[in-house]
Tab-separated table of C-alpha atoms and ligand atoms in Angstrom:
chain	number	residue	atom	x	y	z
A	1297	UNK	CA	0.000	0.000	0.000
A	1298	UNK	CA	1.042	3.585	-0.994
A	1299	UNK	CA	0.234	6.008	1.823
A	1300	UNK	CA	-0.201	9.611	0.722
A	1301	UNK	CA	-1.159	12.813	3.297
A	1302	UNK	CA	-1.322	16.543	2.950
A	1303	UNK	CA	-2.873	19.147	5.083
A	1304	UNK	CA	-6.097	18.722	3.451
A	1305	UNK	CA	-7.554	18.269	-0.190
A	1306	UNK	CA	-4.733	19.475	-2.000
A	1307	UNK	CA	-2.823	15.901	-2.348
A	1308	UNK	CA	-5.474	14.157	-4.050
A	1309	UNK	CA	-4.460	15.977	-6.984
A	1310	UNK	CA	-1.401	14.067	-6.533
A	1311	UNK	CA	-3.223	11.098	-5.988
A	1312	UNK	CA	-5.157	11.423	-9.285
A	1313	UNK	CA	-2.214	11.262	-10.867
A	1314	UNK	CA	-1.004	8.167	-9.011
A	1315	UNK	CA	-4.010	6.188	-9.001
A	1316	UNK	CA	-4.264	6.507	-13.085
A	1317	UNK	CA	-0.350	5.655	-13.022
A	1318	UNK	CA	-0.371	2.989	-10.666
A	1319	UNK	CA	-4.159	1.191	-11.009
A	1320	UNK	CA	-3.314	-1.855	-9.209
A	1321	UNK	CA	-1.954	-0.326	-6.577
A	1322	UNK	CA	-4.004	0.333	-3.538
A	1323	UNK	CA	-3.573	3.718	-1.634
A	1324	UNK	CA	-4.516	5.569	1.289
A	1325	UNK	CA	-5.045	9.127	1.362
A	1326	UNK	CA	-4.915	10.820	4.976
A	1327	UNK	CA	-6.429	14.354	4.731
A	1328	UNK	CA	-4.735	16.680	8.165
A	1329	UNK	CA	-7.864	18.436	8.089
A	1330	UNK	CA	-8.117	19.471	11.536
A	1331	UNK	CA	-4.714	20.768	11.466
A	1332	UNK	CA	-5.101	22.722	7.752
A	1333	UNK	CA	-3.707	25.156	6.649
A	1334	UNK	CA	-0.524	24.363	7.253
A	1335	UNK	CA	0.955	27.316	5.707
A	1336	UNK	CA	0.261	29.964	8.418
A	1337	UNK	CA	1.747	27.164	11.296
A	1338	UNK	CA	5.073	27.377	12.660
A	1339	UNK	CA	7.618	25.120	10.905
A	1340	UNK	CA	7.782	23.407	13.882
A	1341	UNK	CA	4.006	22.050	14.624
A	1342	UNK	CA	3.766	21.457	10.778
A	1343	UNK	CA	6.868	18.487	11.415
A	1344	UNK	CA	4.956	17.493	14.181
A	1345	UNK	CA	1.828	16.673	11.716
A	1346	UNK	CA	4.375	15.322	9.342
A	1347	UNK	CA	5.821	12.808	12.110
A	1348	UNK	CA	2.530	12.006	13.123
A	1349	UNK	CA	0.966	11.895	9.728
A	1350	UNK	CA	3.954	9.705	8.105
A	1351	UNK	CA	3.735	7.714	11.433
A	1352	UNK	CA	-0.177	7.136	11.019
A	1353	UNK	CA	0.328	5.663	7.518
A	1354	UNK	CA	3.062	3.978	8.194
A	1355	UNK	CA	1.637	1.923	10.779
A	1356	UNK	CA	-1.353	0.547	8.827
A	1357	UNK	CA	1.226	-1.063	6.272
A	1358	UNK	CA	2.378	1.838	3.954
A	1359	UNK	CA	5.645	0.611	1.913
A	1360	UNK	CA	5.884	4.425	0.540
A	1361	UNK	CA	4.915	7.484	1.927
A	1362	UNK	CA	4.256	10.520	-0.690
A	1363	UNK	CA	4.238	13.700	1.203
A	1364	UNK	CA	1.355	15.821	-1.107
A	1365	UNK	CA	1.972	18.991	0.193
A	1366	UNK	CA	5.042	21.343	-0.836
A	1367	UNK	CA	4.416	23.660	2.592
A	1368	UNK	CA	5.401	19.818	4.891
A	1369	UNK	CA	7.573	18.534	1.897
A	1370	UNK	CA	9.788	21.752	2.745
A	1371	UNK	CA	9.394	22.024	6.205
A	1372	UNK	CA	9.609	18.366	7.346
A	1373	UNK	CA	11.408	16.090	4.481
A	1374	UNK	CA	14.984	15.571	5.552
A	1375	UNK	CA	13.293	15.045	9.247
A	1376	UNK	CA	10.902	12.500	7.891
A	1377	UNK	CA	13.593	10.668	5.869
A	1378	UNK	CA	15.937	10.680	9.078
A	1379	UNK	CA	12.787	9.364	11.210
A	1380	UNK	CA	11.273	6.310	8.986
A	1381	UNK	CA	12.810	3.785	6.818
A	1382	UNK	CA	10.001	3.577	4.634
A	1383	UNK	CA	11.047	5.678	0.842
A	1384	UNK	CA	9.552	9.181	1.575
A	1385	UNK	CA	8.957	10.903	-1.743
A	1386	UNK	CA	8.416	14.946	-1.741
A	1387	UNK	CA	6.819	17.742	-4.180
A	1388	UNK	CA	8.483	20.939	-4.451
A	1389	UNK	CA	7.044	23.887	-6.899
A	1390	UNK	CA	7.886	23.275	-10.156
A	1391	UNK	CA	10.331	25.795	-10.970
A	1392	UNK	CA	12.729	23.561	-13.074
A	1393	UNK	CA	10.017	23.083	-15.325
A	1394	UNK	CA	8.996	26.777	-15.427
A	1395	UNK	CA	12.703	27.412	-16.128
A	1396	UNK	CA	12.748	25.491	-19.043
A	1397	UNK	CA	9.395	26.704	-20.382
A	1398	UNK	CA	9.609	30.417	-19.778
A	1399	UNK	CA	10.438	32.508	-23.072
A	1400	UNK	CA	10.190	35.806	-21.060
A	1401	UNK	CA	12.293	34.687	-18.447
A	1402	UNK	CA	10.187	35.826	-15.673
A	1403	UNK	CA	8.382	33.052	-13.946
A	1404	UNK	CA	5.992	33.617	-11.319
A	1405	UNK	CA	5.597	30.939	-8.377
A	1406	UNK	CA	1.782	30.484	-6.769
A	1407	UNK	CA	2.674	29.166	-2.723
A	1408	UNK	CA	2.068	29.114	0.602
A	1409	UNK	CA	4.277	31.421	2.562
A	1410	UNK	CA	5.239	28.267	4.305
A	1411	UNK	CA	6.622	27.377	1.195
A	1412	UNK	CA	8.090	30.389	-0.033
A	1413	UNK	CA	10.006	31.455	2.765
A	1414	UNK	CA	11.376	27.661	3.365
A	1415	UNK	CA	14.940	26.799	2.939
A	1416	UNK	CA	14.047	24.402	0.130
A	1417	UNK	CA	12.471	26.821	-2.118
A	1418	UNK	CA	15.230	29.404	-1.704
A	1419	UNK	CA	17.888	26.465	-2.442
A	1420	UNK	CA	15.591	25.812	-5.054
A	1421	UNK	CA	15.782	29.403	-6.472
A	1422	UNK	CA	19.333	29.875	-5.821
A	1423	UNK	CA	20.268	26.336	-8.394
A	1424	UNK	CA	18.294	26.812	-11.124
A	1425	UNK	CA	16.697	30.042	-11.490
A	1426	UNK	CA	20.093	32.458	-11.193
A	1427	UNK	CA	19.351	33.422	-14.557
A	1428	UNK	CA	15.147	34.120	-14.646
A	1429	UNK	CA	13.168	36.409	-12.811
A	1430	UNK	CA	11.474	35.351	-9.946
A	1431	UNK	CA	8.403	36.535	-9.038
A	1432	UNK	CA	6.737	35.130	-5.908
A	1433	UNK	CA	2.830	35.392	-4.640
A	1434	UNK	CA	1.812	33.403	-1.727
A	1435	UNK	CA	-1.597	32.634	-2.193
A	1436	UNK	CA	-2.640	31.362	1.613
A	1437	UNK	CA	-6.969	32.112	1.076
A	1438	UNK	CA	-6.858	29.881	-2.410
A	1439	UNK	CA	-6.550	26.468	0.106
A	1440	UNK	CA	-9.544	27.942	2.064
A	1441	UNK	CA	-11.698	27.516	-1.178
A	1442	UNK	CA	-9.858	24.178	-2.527
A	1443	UNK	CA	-10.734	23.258	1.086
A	1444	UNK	CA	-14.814	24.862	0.570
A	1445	UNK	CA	-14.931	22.875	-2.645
A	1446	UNK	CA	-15.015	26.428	-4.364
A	1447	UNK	CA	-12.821	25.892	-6.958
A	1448	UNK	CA	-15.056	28.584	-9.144
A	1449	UNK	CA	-16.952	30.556	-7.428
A	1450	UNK	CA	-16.763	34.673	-8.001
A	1451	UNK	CA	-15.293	35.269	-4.104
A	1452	UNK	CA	-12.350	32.178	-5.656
A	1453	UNK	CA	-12.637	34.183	-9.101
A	1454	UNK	CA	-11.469	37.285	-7.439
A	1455	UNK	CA	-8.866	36.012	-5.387
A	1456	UNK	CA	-7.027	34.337	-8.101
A	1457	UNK	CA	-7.295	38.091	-10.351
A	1458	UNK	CA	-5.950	39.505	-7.009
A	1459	UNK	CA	-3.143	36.957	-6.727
A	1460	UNK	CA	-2.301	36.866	-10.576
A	1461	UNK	CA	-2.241	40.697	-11.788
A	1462	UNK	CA	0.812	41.272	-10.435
A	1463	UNK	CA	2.259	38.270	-11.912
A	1464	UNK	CA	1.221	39.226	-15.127
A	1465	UNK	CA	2.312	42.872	-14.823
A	1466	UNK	CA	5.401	41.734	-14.032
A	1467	UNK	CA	5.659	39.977	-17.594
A	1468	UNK	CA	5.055	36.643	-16.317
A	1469	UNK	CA	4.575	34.083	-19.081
A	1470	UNK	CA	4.821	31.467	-16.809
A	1471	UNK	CA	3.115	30.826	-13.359
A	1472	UNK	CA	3.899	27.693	-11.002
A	1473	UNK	CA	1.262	25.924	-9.163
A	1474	UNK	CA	3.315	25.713	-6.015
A	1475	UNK	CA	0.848	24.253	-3.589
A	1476	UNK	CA	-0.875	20.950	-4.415
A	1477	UNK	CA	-4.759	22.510	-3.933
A	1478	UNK	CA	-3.827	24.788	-6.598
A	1479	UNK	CA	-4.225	22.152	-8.958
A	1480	UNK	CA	-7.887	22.331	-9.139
A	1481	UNK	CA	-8.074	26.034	-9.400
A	1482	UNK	CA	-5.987	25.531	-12.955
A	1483	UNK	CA	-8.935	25.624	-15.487
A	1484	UNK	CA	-10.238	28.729	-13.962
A	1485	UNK	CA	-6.960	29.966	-14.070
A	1486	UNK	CA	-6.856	29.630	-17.514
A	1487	UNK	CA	-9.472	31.168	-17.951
A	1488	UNK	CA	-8.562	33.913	-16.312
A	1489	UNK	CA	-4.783	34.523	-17.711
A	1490	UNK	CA	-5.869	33.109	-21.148
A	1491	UNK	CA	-3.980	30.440	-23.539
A	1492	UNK	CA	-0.185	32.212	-23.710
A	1493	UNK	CA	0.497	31.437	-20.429
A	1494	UNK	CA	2.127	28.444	-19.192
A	1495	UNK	CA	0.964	26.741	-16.069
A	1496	UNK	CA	3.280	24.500	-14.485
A	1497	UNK	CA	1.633	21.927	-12.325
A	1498	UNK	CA	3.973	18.604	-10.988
A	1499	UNK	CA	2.016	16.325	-9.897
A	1500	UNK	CA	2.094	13.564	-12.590
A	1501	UNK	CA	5.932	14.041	-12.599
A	1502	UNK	CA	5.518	12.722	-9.043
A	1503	UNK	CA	3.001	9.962	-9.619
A	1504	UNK	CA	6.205	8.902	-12.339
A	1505	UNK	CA	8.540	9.034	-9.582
A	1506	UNK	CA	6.229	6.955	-6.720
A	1507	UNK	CA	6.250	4.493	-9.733
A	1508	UNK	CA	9.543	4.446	-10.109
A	1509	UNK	CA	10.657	4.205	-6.260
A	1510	UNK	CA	7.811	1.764	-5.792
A	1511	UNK	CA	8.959	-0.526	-8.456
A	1512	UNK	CA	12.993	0.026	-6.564
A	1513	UNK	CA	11.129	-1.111	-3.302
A	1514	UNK	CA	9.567	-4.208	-5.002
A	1515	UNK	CA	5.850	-2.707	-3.549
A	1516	UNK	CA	3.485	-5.255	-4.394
A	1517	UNK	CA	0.032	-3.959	-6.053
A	1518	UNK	CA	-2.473	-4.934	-4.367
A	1519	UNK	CA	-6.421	-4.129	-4.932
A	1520	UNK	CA	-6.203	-1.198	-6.770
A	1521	UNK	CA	-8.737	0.332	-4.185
A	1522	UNK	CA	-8.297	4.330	-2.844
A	1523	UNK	CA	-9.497	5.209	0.951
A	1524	UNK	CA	-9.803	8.022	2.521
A	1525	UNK	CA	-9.318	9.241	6.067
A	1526	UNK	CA	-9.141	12.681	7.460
A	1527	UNK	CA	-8.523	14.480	11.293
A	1528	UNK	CA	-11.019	16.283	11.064
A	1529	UNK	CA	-15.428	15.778	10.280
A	1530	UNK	CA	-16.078	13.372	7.449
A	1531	UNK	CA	-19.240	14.801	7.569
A	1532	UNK	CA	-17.611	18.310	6.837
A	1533	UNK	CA	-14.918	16.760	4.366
A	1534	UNK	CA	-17.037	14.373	2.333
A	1535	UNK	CA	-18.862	17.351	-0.071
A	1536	UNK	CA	-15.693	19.057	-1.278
A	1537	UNK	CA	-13.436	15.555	-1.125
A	1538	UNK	CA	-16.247	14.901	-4.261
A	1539	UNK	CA	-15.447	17.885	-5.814
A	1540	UNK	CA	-11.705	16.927	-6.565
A	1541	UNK	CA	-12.058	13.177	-5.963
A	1542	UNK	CA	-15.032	12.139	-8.021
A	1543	UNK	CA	-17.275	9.498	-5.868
A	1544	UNK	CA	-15.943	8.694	-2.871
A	1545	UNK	CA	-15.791	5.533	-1.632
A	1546	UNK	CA	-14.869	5.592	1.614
A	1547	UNK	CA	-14.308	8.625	4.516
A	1548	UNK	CA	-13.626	7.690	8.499
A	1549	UNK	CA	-12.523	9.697	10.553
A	1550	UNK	CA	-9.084	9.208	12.463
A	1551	UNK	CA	-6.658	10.666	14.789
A	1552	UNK	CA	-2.749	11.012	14.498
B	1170	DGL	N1	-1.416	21.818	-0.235
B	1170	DGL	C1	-0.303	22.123	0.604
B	1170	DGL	C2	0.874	22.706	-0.187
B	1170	DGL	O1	1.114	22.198	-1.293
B	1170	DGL	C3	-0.582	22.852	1.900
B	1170	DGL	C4	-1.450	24.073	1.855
B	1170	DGL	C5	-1.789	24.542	3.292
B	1170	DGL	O2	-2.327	23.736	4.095
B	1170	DGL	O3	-1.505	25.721	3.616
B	1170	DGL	O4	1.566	23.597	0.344
């Protein structure tokens, strides 16, 4: 079994992209609901979740843990790799890809200030982007509405013009989805910046690499099945988990 957590909704965009590149495989999806969002918390209580949360799925039999969230993947990574045995894979905001893409060179990175102000990102920045432009926006109310299921609604609509005009002003042709729940806000996105702007979003890049570690590990599939557990309410998680999920088969509750 694959065991995959963020702070909330945001990693089953990351488990889309694993459960259509890994189909046999079965996974578990822990949502840190009660704890999200992460990005306001202090580094510190967000590795505590990430101990706790890795811990959780670890414990009911997960071979590989994918940490779905880029504001605990900086925070708590090299912690949770010194902690477990298990193969911990990360995300991180796509800013190779942007690199590569970019034509203006300015790229513009959508976050959590978690994120942005993390080591990792400014390591990040520092290797590969010496030569582009930079232009950084955390974006902290967007997981509020990924988290309401609003992923179009005009109060979502107008934080995402809010968040992007400067971006754009700026003269960037490229923006980075740098927080998993962004994911689901891409088509209006698109919408909104029109077709000559390039989106970067990573998660199938890291359903390829949980393929390729689990197929290093020798991880078995199994079912194929996807469940679903969260800290916090099913009852106040189920609605939106449909949004990005599709029907949901099953929601408990659990604590870590
Ligand atoms: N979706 C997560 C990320 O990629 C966390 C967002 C949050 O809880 O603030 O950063």
């Amino acid at each position: 079994m694959i065991g995959v957590y963020d702070s909330g909704l945001g990693g089953v965009s990351v488990l889309r992209a694993m459960h259509r590149t890994l189909p046999q495989h079965t996974l578990l999806y822990l949502a840190d609901t009660a704890y999200c969002p992460y990005g306001p918390l202090p580094v510190e209580q967000v590795q505590q979740r990430a101990v706790a949360c890795a811990g959780w799925l670890i414990e009911q039999g997960a071979a590989v843990v994918v940490v779905a969230c880029n504001t605990a993947a900086s925070a708590a990574l090299e912690l949770l790799r010194e902690t477990y045995r298990v193969p911990i894979v990360g995300v991180e905001p796509g800013v190779k890809p942007a690199i590569r893409a970019t034509r203006t060179g300015r790229i513009g990175v959508l976050a959590t200030g978690g994120t942005l102000t993390g080591q990792r990102f400014a390591r990040l920045v520092q290797r590969f982007a010496a030569n582009v432009d930079v232009l950084t926006m955390p974006a902290p109310a967007l997981v509020e509405q990924v988290e309401a299921g609003e992923l179009d609604t005009p109060h979502t609509r107008t934080l995402l013009h809010d968040y992007l005009t400067p971006l754009l002003d700026h003269g960037a042709d490229t923006i980075v989805l740098g927080c998993t729940h962004f994911h689901f806000l891409a088509p209006t996105i698109r919408e909104l910046v029109g077709p000559a702007i390039t989106l970067i979003d990573t998660s199938l890049p890291v359903a390829q690499r949980v393929a390729h570690i689990a197929a290093a590990h020798n991880v078995q599939p199994k079912t194929g099945q996807v469940h679903f557990v969260t800290t916090g309410d099913p009852a106040q998680v189920f609605a939106p988990l449909r949004v990005v999920w599709g029907d949901v088969p099953t929601l408990s509750h659990i604590d870590c």
